[in-house]
C-alpha atoms as a printed R data frame, in Angstrom:
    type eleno elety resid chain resno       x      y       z
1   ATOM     1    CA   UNK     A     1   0.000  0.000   0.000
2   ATOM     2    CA   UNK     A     2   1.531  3.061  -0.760
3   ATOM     3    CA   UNK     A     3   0.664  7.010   0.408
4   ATOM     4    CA   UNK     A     4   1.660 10.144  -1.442
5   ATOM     5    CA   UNK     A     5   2.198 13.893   0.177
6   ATOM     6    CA   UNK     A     6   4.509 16.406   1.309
7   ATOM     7    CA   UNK     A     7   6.464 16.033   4.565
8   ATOM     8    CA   UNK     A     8   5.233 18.258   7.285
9   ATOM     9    CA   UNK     A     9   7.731 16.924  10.027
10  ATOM    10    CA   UNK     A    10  10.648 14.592  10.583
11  ATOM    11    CA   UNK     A    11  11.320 13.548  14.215
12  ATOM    12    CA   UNK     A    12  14.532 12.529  15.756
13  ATOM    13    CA   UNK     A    13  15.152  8.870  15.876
14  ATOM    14    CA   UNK     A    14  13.802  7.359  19.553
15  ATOM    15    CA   UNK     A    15  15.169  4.416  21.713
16  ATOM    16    CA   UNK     A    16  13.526  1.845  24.078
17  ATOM    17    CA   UNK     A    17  14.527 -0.259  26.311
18  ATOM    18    CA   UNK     A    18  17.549 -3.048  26.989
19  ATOM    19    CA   UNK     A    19  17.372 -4.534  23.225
20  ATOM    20    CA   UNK     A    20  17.678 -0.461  21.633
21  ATOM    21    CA   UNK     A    21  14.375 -0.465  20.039
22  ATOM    22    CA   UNK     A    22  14.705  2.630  17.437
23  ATOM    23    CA   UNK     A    23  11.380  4.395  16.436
24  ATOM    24    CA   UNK     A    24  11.362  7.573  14.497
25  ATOM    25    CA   UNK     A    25   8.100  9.580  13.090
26  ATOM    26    CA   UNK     A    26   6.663 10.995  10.616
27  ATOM    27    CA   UNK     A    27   4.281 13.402   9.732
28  ATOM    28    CA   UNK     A    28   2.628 13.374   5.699
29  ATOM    29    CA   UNK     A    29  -0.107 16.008   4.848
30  ATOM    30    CA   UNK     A    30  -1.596 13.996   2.059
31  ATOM    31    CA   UNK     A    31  -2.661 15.936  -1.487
32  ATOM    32    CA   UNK     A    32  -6.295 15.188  -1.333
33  ATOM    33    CA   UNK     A    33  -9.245 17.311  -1.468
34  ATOM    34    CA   UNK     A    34  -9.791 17.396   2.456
35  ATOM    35    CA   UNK     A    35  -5.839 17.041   3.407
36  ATOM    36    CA   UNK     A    36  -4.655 14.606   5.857
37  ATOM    37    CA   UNK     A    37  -2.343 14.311   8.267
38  ATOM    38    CA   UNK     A    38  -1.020 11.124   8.745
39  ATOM    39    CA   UNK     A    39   1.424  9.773  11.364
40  ATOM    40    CA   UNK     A    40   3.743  7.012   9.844
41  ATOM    41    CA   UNK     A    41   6.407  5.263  12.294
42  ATOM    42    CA   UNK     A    42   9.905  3.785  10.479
43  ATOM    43    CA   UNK     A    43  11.310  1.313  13.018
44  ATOM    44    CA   UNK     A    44  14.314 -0.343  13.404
45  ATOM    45    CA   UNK     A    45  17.080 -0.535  10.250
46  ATOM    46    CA   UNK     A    46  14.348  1.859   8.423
47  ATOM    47    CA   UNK     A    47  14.704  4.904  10.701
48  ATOM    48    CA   UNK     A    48  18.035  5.608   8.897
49  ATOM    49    CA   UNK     A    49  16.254  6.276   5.331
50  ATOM    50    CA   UNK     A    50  14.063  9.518   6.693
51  ATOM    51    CA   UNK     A    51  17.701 10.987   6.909
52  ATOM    52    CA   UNK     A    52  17.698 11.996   2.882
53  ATOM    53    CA   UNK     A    53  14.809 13.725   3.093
54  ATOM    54    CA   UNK     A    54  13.370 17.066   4.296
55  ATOM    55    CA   UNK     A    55  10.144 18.842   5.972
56  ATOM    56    CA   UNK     A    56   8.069 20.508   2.669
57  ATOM    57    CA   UNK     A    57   9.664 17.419   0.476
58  ATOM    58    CA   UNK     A    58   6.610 15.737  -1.984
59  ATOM    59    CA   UNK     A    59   6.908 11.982  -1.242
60  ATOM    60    CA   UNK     A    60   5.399  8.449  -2.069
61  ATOM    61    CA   UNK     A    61   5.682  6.093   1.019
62  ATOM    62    CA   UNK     A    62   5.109  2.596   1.120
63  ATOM    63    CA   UNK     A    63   3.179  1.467   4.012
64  ATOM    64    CA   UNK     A    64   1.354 -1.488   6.189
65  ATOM    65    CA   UNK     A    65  -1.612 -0.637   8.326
66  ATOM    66    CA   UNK     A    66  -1.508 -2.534  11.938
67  ATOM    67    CA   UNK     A    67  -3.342 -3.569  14.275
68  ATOM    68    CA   UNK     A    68  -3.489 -4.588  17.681
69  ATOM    69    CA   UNK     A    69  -5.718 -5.471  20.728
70  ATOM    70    CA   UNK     A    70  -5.061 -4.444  24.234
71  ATOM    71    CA   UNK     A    71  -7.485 -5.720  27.153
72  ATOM    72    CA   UNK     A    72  -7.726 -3.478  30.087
73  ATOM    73    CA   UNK     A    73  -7.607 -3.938  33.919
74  ATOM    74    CA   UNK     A    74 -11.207 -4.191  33.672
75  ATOM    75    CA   UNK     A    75 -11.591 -6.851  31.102
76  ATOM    76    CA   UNK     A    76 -12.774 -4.658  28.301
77  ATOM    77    CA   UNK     A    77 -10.731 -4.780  24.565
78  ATOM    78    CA   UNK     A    78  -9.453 -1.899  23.204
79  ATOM    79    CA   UNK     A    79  -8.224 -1.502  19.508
80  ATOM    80    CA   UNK     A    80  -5.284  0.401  18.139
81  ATOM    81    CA   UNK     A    81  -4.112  0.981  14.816
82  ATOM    82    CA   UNK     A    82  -0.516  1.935  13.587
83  ATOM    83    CA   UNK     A    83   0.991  2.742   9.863
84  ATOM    84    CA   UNK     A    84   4.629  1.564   9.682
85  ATOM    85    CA   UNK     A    85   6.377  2.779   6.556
86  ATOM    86    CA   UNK     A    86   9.584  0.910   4.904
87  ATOM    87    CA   UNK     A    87  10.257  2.827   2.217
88  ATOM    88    CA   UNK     A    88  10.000  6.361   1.192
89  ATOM    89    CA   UNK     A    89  11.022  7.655  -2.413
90  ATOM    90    CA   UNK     A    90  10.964 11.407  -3.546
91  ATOM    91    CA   UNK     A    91   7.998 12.193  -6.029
92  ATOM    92    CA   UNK     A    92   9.317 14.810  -7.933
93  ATOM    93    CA   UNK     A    93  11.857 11.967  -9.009
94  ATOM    94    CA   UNK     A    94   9.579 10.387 -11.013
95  ATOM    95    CA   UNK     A    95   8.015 13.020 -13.082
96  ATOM    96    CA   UNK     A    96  10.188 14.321 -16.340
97  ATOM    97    CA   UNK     A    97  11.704 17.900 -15.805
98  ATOM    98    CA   UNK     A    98  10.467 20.654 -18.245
99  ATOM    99    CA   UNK     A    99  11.794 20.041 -21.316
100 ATOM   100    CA   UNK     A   100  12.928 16.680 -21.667
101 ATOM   101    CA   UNK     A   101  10.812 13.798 -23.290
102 ATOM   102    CA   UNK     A   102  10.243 10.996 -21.496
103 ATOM   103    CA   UNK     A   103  12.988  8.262 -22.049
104 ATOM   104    CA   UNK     A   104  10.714  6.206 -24.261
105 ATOM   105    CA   UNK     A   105   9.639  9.089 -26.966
106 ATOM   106    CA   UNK     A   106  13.447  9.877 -27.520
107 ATOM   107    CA   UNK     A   107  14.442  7.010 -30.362
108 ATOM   108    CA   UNK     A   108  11.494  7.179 -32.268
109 ATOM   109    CA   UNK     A   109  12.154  7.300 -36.544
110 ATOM   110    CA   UNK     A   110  11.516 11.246 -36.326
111 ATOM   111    CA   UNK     A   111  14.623 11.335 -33.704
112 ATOM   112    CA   UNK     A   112  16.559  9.425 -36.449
113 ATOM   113    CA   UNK     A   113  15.773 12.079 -39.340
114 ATOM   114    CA   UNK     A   114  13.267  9.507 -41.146
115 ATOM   115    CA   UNK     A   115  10.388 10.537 -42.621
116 ATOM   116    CA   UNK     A   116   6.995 10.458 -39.888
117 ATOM   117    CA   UNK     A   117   4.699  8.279 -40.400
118 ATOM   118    CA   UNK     A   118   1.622  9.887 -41.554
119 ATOM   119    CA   UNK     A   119  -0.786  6.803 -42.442
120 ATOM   120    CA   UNK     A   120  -3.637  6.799 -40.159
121 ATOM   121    CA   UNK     A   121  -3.680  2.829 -39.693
């Protein structure tokens, strides 16, 4: 599953515990029309990869959605839900810069002075 948006905050890398759990957050304001902002924790070896990028940056990250029950000292189950992201790649990256054909229009027979192919079948 994958989310798209600009980067409204980067937290600093966090650490539980005896074993060194590392957590580090965060925050995508997607482009929809009612914007949203969505908290997305990178855990472990993937907390390293938020370090190329920057708050205002346009990004696609891949995601899973989890989910987890917790029963209470009174018996009663409560739900929580958590989106982990492992990888994160630049948008702007993907789109040609103004200008420039896309990689698959540049050896067509017009690029190689031949004659275009007017014939409508």
């Amino acid at each position: 599953m994958q989310v798209s948006g600009k980067i409204k905050l980067i937290n600093e890398t966090q650490t539980f515990g005896a074993s060194g759990f590392r957590k580090r957050e965060l925050v995508l304001t997607t482009d929809e029309q009612y914007p949203q902002m969505l908290l997305i924790e990178f855990v472990q070896d993937k907390v390293d990869i938020l370090d190329n990028y920057q708050v205002g940056q346009d990004v696609t990250i891949s995601i899973n959605l989890r989910g987890r029950e917790w029963i209470n000292p009174e018996g009663v189950a409560k739900y929580f839900n958590s989106i982990t992201g492992w990888r994160i790649e630049a948008s702007a990256a993907a789109v040609p810069q103004q200008g420039q054909a896309p990689k698959s229009f540049e050896t067509t027979s017009i690029a190689q002075n031949e004659e275009p192919d007017d014939l409508p079948f």
